[in-house]
PDB file of C-alpha atoms in Angstrom:
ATOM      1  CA  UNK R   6      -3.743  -4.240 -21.490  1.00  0.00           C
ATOM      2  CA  UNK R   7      -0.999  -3.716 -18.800  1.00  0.00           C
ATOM      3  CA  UNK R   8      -0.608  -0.335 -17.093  1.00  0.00           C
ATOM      4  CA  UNK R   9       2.126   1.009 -19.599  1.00  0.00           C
ATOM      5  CA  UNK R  10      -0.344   0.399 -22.353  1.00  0.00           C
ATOM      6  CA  UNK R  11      -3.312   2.248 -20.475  1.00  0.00           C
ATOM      7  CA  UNK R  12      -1.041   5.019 -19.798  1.00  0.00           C
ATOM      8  CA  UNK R  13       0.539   4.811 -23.673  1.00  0.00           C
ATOM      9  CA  UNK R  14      -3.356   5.077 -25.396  1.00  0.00           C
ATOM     10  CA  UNK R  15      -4.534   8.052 -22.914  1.00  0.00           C
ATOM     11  CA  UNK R  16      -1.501   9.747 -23.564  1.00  0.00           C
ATOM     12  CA  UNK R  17      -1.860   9.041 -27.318  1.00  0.00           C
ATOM     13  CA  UNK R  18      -5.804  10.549 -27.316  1.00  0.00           C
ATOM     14  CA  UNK R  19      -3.922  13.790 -25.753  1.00  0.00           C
ATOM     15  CA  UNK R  20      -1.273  14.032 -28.488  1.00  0.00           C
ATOM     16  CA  UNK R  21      -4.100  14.109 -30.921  1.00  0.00           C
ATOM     17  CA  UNK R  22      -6.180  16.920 -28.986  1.00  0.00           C
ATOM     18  CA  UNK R  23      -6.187  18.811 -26.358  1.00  0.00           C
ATOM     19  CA  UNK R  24     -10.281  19.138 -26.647  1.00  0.00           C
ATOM     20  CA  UNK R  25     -11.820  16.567 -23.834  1.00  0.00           C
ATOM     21  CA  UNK R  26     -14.572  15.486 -26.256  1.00  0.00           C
ATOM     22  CA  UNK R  27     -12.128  15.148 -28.998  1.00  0.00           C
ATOM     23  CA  UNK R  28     -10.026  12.648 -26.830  1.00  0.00           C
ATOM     24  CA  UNK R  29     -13.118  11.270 -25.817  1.00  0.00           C
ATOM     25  CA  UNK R  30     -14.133   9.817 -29.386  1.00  0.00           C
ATOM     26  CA  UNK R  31     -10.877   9.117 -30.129  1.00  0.00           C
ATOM     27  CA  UNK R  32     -10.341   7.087 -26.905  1.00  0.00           C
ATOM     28  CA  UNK R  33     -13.615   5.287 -28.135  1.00  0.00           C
ATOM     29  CA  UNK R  34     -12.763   4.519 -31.475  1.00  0.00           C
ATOM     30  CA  UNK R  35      -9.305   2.872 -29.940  1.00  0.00           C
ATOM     31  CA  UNK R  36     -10.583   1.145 -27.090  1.00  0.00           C
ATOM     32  CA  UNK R  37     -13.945  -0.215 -29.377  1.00  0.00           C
ATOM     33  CA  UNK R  38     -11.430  -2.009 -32.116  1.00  0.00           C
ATOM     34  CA  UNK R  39      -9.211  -3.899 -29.472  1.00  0.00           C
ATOM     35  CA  UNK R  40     -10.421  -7.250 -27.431  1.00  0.00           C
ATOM     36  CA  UNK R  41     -13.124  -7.102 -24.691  1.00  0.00           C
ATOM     37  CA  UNK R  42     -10.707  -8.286 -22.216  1.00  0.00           C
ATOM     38  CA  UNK R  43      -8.435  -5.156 -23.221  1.00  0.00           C
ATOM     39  CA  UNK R  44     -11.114  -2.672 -23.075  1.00  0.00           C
ATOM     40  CA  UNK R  45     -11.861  -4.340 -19.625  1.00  0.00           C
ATOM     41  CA  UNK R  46      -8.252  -3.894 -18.436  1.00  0.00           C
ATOM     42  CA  UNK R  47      -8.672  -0.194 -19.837  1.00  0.00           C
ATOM     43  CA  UNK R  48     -11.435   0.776 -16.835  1.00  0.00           C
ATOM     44  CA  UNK R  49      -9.464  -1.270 -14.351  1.00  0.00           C
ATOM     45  CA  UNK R  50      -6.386   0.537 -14.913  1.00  0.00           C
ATOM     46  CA  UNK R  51      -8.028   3.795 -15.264  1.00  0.00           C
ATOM     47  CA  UNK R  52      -9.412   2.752 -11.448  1.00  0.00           C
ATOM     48  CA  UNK R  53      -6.389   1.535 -10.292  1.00  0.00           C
ATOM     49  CA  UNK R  54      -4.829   5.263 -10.987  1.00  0.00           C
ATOM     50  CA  UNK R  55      -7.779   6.625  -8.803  1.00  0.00           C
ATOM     51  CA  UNK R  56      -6.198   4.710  -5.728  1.00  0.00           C
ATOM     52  CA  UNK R  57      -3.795   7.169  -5.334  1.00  0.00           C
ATOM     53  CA  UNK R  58      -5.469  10.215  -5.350  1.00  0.00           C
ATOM     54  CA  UNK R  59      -8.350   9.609  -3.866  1.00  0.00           C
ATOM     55  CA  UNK R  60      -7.251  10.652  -0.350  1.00  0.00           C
ATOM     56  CA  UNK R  61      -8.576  13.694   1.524  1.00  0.00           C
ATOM     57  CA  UNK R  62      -5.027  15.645   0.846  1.00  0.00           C
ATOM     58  CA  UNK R  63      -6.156  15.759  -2.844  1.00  0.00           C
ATOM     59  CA  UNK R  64      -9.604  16.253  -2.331  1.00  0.00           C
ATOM     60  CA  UNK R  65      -8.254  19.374  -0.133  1.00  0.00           C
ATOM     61  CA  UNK R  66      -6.383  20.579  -3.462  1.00  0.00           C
ATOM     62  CA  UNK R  67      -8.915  20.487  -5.692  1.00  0.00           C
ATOM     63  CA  UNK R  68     -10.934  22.110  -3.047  1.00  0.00           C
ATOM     64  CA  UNK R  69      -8.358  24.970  -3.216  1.00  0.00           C
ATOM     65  CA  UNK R  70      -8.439  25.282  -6.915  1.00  0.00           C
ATOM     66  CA  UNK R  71     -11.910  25.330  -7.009  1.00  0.00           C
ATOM     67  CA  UNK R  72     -12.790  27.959  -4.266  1.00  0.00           C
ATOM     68  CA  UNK R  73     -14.109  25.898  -1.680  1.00  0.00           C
ATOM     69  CA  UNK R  74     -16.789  24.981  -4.378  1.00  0.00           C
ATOM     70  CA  UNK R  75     -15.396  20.480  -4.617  1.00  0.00           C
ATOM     71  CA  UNK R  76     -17.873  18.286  -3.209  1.00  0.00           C
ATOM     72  CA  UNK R  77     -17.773  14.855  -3.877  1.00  0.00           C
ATOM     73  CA  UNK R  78     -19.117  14.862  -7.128  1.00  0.00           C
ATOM     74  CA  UNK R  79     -16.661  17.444  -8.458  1.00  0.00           C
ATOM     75  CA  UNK R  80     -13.808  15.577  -6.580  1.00  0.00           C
ATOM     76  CA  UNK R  81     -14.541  12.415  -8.057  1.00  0.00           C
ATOM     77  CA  UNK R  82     -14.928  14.127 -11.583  1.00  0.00           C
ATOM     78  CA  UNK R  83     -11.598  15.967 -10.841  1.00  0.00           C
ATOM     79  CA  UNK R  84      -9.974  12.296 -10.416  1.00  0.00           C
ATOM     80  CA  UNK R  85      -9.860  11.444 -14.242  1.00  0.00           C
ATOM     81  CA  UNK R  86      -8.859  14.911 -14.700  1.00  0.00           C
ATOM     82  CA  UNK R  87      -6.049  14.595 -13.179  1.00  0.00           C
ATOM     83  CA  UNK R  88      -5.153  10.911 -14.576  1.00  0.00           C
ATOM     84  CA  UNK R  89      -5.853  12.875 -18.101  1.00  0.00           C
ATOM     85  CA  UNK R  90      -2.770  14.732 -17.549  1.00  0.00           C
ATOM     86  CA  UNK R  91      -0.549  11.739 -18.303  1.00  0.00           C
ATOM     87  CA  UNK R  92       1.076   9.715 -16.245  1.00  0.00           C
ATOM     88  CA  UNK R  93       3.980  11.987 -15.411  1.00  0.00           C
ATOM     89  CA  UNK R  94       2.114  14.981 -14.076  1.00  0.00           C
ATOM     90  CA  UNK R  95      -0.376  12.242 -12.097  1.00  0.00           C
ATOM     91  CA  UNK R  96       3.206  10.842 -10.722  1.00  0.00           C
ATOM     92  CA  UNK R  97       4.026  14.015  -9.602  1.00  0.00           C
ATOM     93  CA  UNK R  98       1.266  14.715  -7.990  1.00  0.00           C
ATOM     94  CA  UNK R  99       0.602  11.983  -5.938  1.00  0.00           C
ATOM     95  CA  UNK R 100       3.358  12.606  -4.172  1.00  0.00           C
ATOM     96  CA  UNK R 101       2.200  15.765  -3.156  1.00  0.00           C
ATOM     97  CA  UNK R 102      -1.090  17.271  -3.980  1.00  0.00           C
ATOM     98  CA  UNK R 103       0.477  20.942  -3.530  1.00  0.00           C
ATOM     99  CA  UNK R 104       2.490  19.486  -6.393  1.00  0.00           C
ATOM    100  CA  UNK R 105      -0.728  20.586  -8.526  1.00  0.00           C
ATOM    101  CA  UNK R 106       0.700  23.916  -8.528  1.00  0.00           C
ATOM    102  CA  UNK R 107       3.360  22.671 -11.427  1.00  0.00           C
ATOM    103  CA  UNK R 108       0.317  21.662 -13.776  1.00  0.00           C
ATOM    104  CA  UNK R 109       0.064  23.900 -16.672  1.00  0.00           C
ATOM    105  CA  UNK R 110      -3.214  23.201 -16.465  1.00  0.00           C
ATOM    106  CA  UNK R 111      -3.800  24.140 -13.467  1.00  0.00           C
ATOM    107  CA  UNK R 112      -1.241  27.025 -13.670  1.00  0.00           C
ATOM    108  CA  UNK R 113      -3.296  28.615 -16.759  1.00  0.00           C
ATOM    109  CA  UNK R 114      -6.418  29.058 -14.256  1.00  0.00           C
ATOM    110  CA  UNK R 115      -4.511  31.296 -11.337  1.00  0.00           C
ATOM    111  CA  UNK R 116      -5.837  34.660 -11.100  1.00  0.00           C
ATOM    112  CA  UNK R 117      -8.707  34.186 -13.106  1.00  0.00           C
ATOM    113  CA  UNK R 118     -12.511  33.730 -11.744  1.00  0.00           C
ATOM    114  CA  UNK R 119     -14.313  30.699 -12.629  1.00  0.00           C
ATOM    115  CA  UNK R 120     -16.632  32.574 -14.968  1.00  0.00           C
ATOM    116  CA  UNK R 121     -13.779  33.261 -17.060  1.00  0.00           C
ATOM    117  CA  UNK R 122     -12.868  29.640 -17.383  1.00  0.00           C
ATOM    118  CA  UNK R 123     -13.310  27.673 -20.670  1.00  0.00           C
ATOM    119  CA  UNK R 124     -15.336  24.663 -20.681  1.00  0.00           C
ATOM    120  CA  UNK R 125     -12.240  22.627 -21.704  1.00  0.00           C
ATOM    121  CA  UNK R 126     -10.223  24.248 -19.198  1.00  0.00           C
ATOM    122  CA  UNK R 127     -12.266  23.394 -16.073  1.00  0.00           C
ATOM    123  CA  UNK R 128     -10.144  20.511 -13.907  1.00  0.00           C
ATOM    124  CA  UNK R 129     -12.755  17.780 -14.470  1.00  0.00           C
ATOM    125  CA  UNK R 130     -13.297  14.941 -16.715  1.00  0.00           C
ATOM    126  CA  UNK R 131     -16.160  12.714 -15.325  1.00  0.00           C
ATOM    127  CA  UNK R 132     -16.975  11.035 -19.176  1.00  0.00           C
ATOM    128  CA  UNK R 133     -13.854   9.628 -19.129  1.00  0.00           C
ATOM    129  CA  UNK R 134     -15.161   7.318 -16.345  1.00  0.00           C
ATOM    130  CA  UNK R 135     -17.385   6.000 -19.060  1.00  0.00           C
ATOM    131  CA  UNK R 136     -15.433   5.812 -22.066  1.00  0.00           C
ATOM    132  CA  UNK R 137     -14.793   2.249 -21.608  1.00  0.00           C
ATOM    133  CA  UNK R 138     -18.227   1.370 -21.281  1.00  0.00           C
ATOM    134  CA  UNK R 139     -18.737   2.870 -24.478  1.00  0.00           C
ATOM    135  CA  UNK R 140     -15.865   0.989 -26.322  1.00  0.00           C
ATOM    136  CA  UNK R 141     -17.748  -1.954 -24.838  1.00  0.00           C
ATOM    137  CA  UNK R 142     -21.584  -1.224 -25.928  1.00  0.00           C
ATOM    138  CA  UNK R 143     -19.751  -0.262 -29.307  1.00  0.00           C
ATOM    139  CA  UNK R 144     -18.251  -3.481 -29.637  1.00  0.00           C
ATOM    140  CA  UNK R 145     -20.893  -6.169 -28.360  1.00  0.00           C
ATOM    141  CA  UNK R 146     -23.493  -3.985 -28.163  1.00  0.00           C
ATOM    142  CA  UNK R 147     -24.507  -4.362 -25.114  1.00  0.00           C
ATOM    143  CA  UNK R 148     -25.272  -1.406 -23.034  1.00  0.00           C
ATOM    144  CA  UNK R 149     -24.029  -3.161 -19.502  1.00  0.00           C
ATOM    145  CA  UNK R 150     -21.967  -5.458 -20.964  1.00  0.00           C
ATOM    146  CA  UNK R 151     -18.301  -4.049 -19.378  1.00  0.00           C
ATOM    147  CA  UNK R 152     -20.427  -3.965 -15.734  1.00  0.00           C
ATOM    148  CA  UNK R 153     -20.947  -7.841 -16.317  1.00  0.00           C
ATOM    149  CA  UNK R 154     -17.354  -8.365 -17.546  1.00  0.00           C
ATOM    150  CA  UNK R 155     -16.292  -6.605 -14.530  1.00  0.00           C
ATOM    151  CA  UNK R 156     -18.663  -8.226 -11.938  1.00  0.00           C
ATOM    152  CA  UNK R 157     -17.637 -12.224 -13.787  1.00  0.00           C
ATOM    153  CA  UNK R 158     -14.053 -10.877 -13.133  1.00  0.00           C
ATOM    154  CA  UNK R 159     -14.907 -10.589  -9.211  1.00  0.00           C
ATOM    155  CA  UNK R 160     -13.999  -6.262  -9.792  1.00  0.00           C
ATOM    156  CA  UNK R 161     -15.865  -4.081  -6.647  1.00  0.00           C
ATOM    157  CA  UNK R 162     -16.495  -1.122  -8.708  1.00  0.00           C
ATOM    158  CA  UNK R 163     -17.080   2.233  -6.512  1.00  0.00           C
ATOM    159  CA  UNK R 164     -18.581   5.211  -7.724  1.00  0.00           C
ATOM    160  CA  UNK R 165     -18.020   7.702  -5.140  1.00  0.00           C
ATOM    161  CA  UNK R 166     -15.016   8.797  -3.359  1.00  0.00           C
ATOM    162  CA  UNK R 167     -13.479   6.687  -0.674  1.00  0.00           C
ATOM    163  CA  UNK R 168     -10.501   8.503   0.531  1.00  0.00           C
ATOM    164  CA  UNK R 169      -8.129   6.315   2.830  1.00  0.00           C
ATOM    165  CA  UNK R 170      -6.150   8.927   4.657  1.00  0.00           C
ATOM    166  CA  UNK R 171      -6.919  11.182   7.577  1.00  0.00           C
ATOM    167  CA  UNK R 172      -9.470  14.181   6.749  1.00  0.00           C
ATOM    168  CA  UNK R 173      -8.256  17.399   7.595  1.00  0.00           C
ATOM    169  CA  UNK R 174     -10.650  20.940   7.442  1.00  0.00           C
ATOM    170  CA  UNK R 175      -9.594  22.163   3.679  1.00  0.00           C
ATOM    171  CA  UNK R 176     -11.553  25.219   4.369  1.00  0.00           C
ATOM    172  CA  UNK R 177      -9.108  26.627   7.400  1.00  0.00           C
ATOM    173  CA  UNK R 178      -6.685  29.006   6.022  1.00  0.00           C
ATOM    174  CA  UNK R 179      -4.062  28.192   8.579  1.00  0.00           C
ATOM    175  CA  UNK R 180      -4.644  24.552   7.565  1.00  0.00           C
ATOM    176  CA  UNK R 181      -4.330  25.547   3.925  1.00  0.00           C
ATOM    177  CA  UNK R 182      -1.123  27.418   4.447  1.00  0.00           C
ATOM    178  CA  UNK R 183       0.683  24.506   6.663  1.00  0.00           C
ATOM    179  CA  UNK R 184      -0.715  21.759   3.511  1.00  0.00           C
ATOM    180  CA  UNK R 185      -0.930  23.598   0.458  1.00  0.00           C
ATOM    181  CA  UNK R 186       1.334  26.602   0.445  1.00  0.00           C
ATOM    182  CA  UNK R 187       1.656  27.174  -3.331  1.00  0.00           C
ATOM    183  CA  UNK R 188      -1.573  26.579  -4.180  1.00  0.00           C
ATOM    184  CA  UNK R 189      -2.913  28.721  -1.360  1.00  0.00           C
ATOM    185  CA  UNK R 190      -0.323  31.517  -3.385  1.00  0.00           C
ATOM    186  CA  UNK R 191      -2.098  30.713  -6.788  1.00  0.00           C
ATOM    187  CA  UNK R 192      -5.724  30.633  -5.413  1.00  0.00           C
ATOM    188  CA  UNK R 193      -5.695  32.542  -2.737  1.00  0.00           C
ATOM    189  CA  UNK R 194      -9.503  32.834  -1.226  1.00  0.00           C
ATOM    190  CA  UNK R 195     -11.553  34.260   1.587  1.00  0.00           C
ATOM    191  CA  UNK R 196     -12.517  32.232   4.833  1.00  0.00           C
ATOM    192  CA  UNK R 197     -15.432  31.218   4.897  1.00  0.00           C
ATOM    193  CA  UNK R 198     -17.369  31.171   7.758  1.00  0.00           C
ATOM    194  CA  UNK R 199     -20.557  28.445   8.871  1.00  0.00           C
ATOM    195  CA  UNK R 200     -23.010  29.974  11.447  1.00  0.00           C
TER     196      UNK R 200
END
């Protein structure tokens, strides 16, 4: 499975719902009936498209969207998120995380509190991380069998984020302003303060 195809079956799962567990099952059912080496290629493109945003400037926007509230858990569940979106909006974003702003997605969440936020609507997706795994253990099953696949194909997997780029404080709101100007106008929040 090459990158178009990774990008054509996630795309597909989203054309058939816009539910995240729907996708989920469906992305499962797909990925289970093709080869093991495809279902492989599945979690290293999926990985490959965490590369680019998994840098501090992104981490910052999600930090906006979220209130503050991203540590590196949520970041690194907002990653697949964001890769869920398709391949065009992910384009468009890594070229600028303020670029965010333009996701209807993330659009459809301005102005509202969190509590007010649907399940499906929240800008995180950590089981799709696993949905590979799944297809694997559905196919062979064996529960660890894509980690061995991965490890026999010399793959480094990383579970956490490693941003690349310079870290900057995504809690200043002059910092916010200069980085993030249209996200800091759709979620506008307080300064916090640390004693």
């Amino acid at each position: 499975m090459d990158e178009a195809e990774f990008w054509t079956l996630l795309e597909r799962s989203a054309e058939e719902t816009t539910d995240p567990d729907y996708r989920l099952t469906w992305l499962t059912h797909h990925l289970s009936r093709l080869s093991l080496a495809h279902i492989a290629d599945f979690q290293l493109n999926l990985e490959a498209a965490r590369r680019p945003i998994d840098t501090y400037a992104m981490w910052g926007a999600a930090n906006q969207i979220l209130d503050g509230l991203c540590s590196s858990d949520t970041f690194w569940y907002f990653q697949p998120w964001l890769i869920g979106q398709g391949q065009r909006l992910w384009h468009h974003v890594t070229q600028n995380p303020d670029n965010l702003a333009d996701l209807p997605a993330v659009r459809v969440l301005a102005g509202r509190s969190h509590d007010e936020w649907a399940d499906a609507e929240w800008p995180q997706w950590e089981e799709l991380a696993y949905v590979a795994a799944d297809a694997y253990g559905r196919a062979t099953g064996q529960s660890d069998g894509l980690h061995e696949a991965l490890d026999a194909r010399g793959h480094r997997a990383y579970a956490d984020p490693e941003p690349n780029d310079q870290p900057w404080d995504s809690d200043s709101l002059t910092e916010i302003a200069q980085r993030l100007p249209r996200l800091a106008r759709l979620f506008p929040r307080r300064q916090y303060v640390t004693p």
